[in-house]
Tab-separated table of C-alpha atoms in Angstrom:
chain	number	residue	atom	x	y	z
A	1	UNK	CA	-45.065	8.669	83.948
A	2	UNK	CA	-41.659	8.248	85.627
A	3	UNK	CA	-42.918	5.226	87.568
A	4	UNK	CA	-39.858	2.948	87.570
A	5	UNK	CA	-40.125	2.319	91.306
A	6	UNK	CA	-36.809	0.418	91.431
A	7	UNK	CA	-34.899	3.423	90.057
A	8	UNK	CA	-36.869	5.809	92.249
A	9	UNK	CA	-35.995	3.716	95.327
A	10	UNK	CA	-32.337	3.601	94.202
A	11	UNK	CA	-32.327	7.385	93.926
A	12	UNK	CA	-33.709	7.518	97.472
A	13	UNK	CA	-30.601	5.624	98.695
A	14	UNK	CA	-28.302	8.330	97.366
A	15	UNK	CA	-27.000	11.173	99.485
A	16	UNK	CA	-28.535	14.374	98.060
A	17	UNK	CA	-25.129	15.837	97.129
A	18	UNK	CA	-24.216	12.767	95.027
A	19	UNK	CA	-27.613	12.762	93.347
A	20	UNK	CA	-27.211	16.485	92.635
A	21	UNK	CA	-23.790	15.854	91.024
A	22	UNK	CA	-25.352	13.187	88.799
A	23	UNK	CA	-28.237	15.469	87.829
A	24	UNK	CA	-25.719	18.212	87.089
A	25	UNK	CA	-23.825	15.898	84.708
A	26	UNK	CA	-27.092	15.058	82.958
A	27	UNK	CA	-27.859	18.783	82.614
A	28	UNK	CA	-24.389	19.500	81.257
A	29	UNK	CA	-24.908	16.776	78.658
A	30	UNK	CA	-28.340	18.076	77.684
A	31	UNK	CA	-26.922	21.593	77.402
A	32	UNK	CA	-24.232	20.307	75.037
A	33	UNK	CA	-21.361	21.077	77.416
A	34	UNK	CA	-20.193	17.447	77.613
A	35	UNK	CA	-20.721	14.673	75.047
A	36	UNK	CA	-22.238	12.190	77.498
A	37	UNK	CA	-22.718	11.035	81.069
A	38	UNK	CA	-20.013	8.671	82.314
A	39	UNK	CA	-22.122	6.176	84.271
A	40	UNK	CA	-19.088	4.070	85.205
A	41	UNK	CA	-17.486	7.100	86.855
A	42	UNK	CA	-20.740	7.939	88.667
A	43	UNK	CA	-21.071	4.318	89.828
A	44	UNK	CA	-17.522	4.407	91.177
A	45	UNK	CA	-18.261	7.646	93.071
A	46	UNK	CA	-21.412	6.119	94.554
A	47	UNK	CA	-19.540	3.022	95.680
A	48	UNK	CA	-16.740	5.097	97.243
A	49	UNK	CA	-19.443	6.911	99.216
A	50	UNK	CA	-20.791	3.576	100.460
A	51	UNK	CA	-23.834	3.350	98.176
A	52	UNK	CA	-24.045	-0.206	96.872
A	53	UNK	CA	-25.548	0.198	93.405
A	54	UNK	CA	-24.222	-1.724	90.417
A	55	UNK	CA	-23.552	-0.192	87.009
A	56	UNK	CA	-26.904	-1.332	85.608
A	57	UNK	CA	-28.792	0.437	88.430
A	58	UNK	CA	-26.771	3.625	87.869
A	59	UNK	CA	-27.501	3.469	84.128
A	60	UNK	CA	-31.230	3.190	84.896
A	61	UNK	CA	-31.028	6.210	87.203
A	62	UNK	CA	-29.193	8.282	84.577
A	63	UNK	CA	-31.681	7.219	81.878
A	64	UNK	CA	-34.582	8.193	84.127
A	65	UNK	CA	-33.107	11.624	84.861
A	66	UNK	CA	-32.342	12.156	81.155
A	67	UNK	CA	-35.910	11.190	80.286
A	68	UNK	CA	-37.542	13.384	82.912
A	69	UNK	CA	-35.457	16.465	82.026
A	70	UNK	CA	-36.108	15.949	78.301
A	71	UNK	CA	-39.822	15.505	78.955
A	72	UNK	CA	-39.908	18.600	81.165
A	73	UNK	CA	-38.157	20.577	78.418
A	74	UNK	CA	-40.490	19.323	75.714
A	75	UNK	CA	-43.559	20.003	77.901
A	76	UNK	CA	-42.195	23.372	79.072
A	77	UNK	CA	-42.825	22.512	82.727
A	78	UNK	CA	-41.877	24.657	85.664
A	79	UNK	CA	-39.934	23.055	88.514
A	80	UNK	CA	-43.138	22.813	90.528
A	81	UNK	CA	-44.966	21.061	87.692
A	82	UNK	CA	-42.074	18.634	87.239
A	83	UNK	CA	-41.995	17.700	90.921
A	84	UNK	CA	-45.794	17.320	90.977
A	85	UNK	CA	-45.678	14.970	87.966
A	86	UNK	CA	-42.938	12.908	89.611
A	87	UNK	CA	-44.861	12.606	92.883
A	88	UNK	CA	-47.998	11.610	90.954
A	89	UNK	CA	-46.045	8.947	89.051
A	90	UNK	CA	-44.626	7.229	92.129
A	91	UNK	CA	-45.124	7.545	95.863
A	92	UNK	CA	-41.579	6.235	96.402
A	93	UNK	CA	-39.814	9.533	95.633
A	94	UNK	CA	-37.930	10.782	98.678
A	95	UNK	CA	-38.360	14.406	99.683
A	96	UNK	CA	-34.585	15.150	99.390
A	97	UNK	CA	-34.492	13.687	95.846
A	98	UNK	CA	-37.464	15.805	94.765
A	99	UNK	CA	-35.806	18.877	96.306
A	100	UNK	CA	-32.623	18.187	94.321
A	101	UNK	CA	-34.580	17.810	91.073
A	102	UNK	CA	-36.544	20.979	91.777
A	103	UNK	CA	-33.383	22.966	92.579
A	104	UNK	CA	-31.466	21.710	89.518
A	105	UNK	CA	-34.453	22.335	87.238
A	106	UNK	CA	-34.954	25.854	88.675
A	107	UNK	CA	-31.284	26.712	88.141
A	108	UNK	CA	-30.565	24.934	84.864
A	109	UNK	CA	-33.795	23.970	83.112
A	110	UNK	CA	-34.180	27.289	81.320
A	111	UNK	CA	-30.763	26.775	79.720
A	112	UNK	CA	-31.759	23.578	77.909
A	113	UNK	CA	-32.123	23.895	74.160
A	114	UNK	CA	-35.503	23.356	72.573
A	115	UNK	CA	-36.097	19.808	71.333
A	116	UNK	CA	-36.798	21.255	67.889
A	117	UNK	CA	-33.394	22.965	67.720
A	118	UNK	CA	-31.503	20.977	65.049
A	119	UNK	CA	-28.104	22.091	66.362
A	120	UNK	CA	-28.724	20.068	69.518
A	121	UNK	CA	-29.650	16.730	68.024
A	122	UNK	CA	-28.286	13.659	69.737
A	123	UNK	CA	-25.187	12.195	68.210
A	124	UNK	CA	-24.682	8.499	67.686
A	125	UNK	CA	-21.452	7.016	68.937
A	126	UNK	CA	-19.450	10.184	69.559
A	127	UNK	CA	-15.811	9.442	70.419
A	128	UNK	CA	-14.980	11.018	73.777
A	129	UNK	CA	-11.534	9.617	74.582
A	130	UNK	CA	-8.986	7.373	72.893
A	131	UNK	CA	-6.070	5.713	74.722
A	132	UNK	CA	-3.519	3.195	73.511
A	133	UNK	CA	-0.393	1.489	74.746
A	134	UNK	CA	2.217	-0.847	73.359
A	135	UNK	CA	2.639	-4.050	75.337
A	136	UNK	CA	4.445	-7.348	75.078
A	137	UNK	CA	2.754	-10.698	75.642
A	138	UNK	CA	5.397	-12.755	77.409
A	139	UNK	CA	3.535	-15.999	78.066
A	140	UNK	CA	0.096	-17.581	78.206
A	141	UNK	CA	-1.566	-20.688	79.619
A	142	UNK	CA	-0.814	-22.605	76.437
A	143	UNK	CA	2.580	-21.209	75.466
A	144	UNK	CA	5.603	-20.575	77.692
A	145	UNK	CA	7.316	-17.967	75.576
A	146	UNK	CA	5.336	-15.666	73.324
A	147	UNK	CA	7.384	-12.467	73.162
A	148	UNK	CA	4.712	-10.995	70.930
A	149	UNK	CA	4.132	-7.202	70.773
A	150	UNK	CA	0.575	-5.888	70.580
A	151	UNK	CA	-1.340	-2.622	70.881
A	152	UNK	CA	-3.998	-2.327	73.582
A	153	UNK	CA	-6.665	0.312	72.873
A	154	UNK	CA	-9.489	1.769	74.955
A	155	UNK	CA	-12.167	3.965	73.428
A	156	UNK	CA	-14.708	5.957	75.414
A	157	UNK	CA	-17.828	6.508	73.338
A	158	UNK	CA	-20.969	8.496	74.139
A	159	UNK	CA	-23.954	6.528	72.831
A	160	UNK	CA	-27.184	8.033	71.528
A	161	UNK	CA	-28.693	8.267	75.018
A	162	UNK	CA	-25.659	10.200	76.278
A	163	UNK	CA	-24.082	7.471	78.377
A	164	UNK	CA	-20.353	6.985	78.057
A	165	UNK	CA	-19.134	3.428	77.661
A	166	UNK	CA	-15.595	2.095	77.357
A	167	UNK	CA	-14.578	-0.397	74.710
A	168	UNK	CA	-11.201	-2.143	74.901
A	169	UNK	CA	-9.489	-4.294	72.309
A	170	UNK	CA	-6.063	-5.462	71.218
A	171	UNK	CA	-4.399	-5.481	67.812
A	172	UNK	CA	-1.260	-6.967	66.378
A	173	UNK	CA	1.339	-4.540	65.042
A	174	UNK	CA	0.286	-5.172	61.388
A	175	UNK	CA	-3.378	-4.633	62.321
A	176	UNK	CA	-2.477	-1.384	64.088
A	177	UNK	CA	-0.442	-0.194	61.090
A	178	UNK	CA	-3.450	-0.815	58.827
A	179	UNK	CA	-5.704	0.973	61.334
A	180	UNK	CA	-3.306	3.944	61.383
A	181	UNK	CA	-3.149	4.040	57.562
A	182	UNK	CA	-6.953	4.148	57.372
A	183	UNK	CA	-7.058	7.035	59.854
A	184	UNK	CA	-4.529	8.961	57.756
A	185	UNK	CA	-6.720	8.404	54.681
A	186	UNK	CA	-9.781	9.656	56.541
A	187	UNK	CA	-7.890	12.742	57.733
A	188	UNK	CA	-6.753	13.510	54.172
A	189	UNK	CA	-10.322	13.229	52.889
A	190	UNK	CA	-11.649	15.444	55.687
A	191	UNK	CA	-9.025	18.118	54.946
A	192	UNK	CA	-10.159	18.357	51.343
A	193	UNK	CA	-13.871	18.462	52.227
């Protein structure tokens, strides 16, 4: 159990305060306080602190912490039992990382909802943030003068595992108008429901 040695070694590279912040975000997600864990933001914080982990490695760390906290909740483990299980699963856990997990679990673990609680089921594709801007394409490699307006959109979505991903796309003005019309129709239907 919990024996992904690569992720465990990556966690060992992290300063304890940064790992604690990441664990705290995972806890906040599991407690329903935030819709997901923004791994891109965590990765950026790690890199600013000099920790050279790519986004995929950070996603693996977050998934591991999500899994271990969910398993500890489901199994009703104490902090001591959790740390013992982790140490049994891999000898690569650093002492500071285990101390962080133990402290976070002691402080926050009792506040996690029961896995059987239907009000805390995991959502699929929850919209977290929506940004758009109007822009003008002036030229391209194949055309000197475009002068073509478009809408650039970025959506932040929390997936079923709680990780937040960004999706960006562009639409022509007619496509955006159709998109807007469909949203108005959805809003009207939701108001009558």
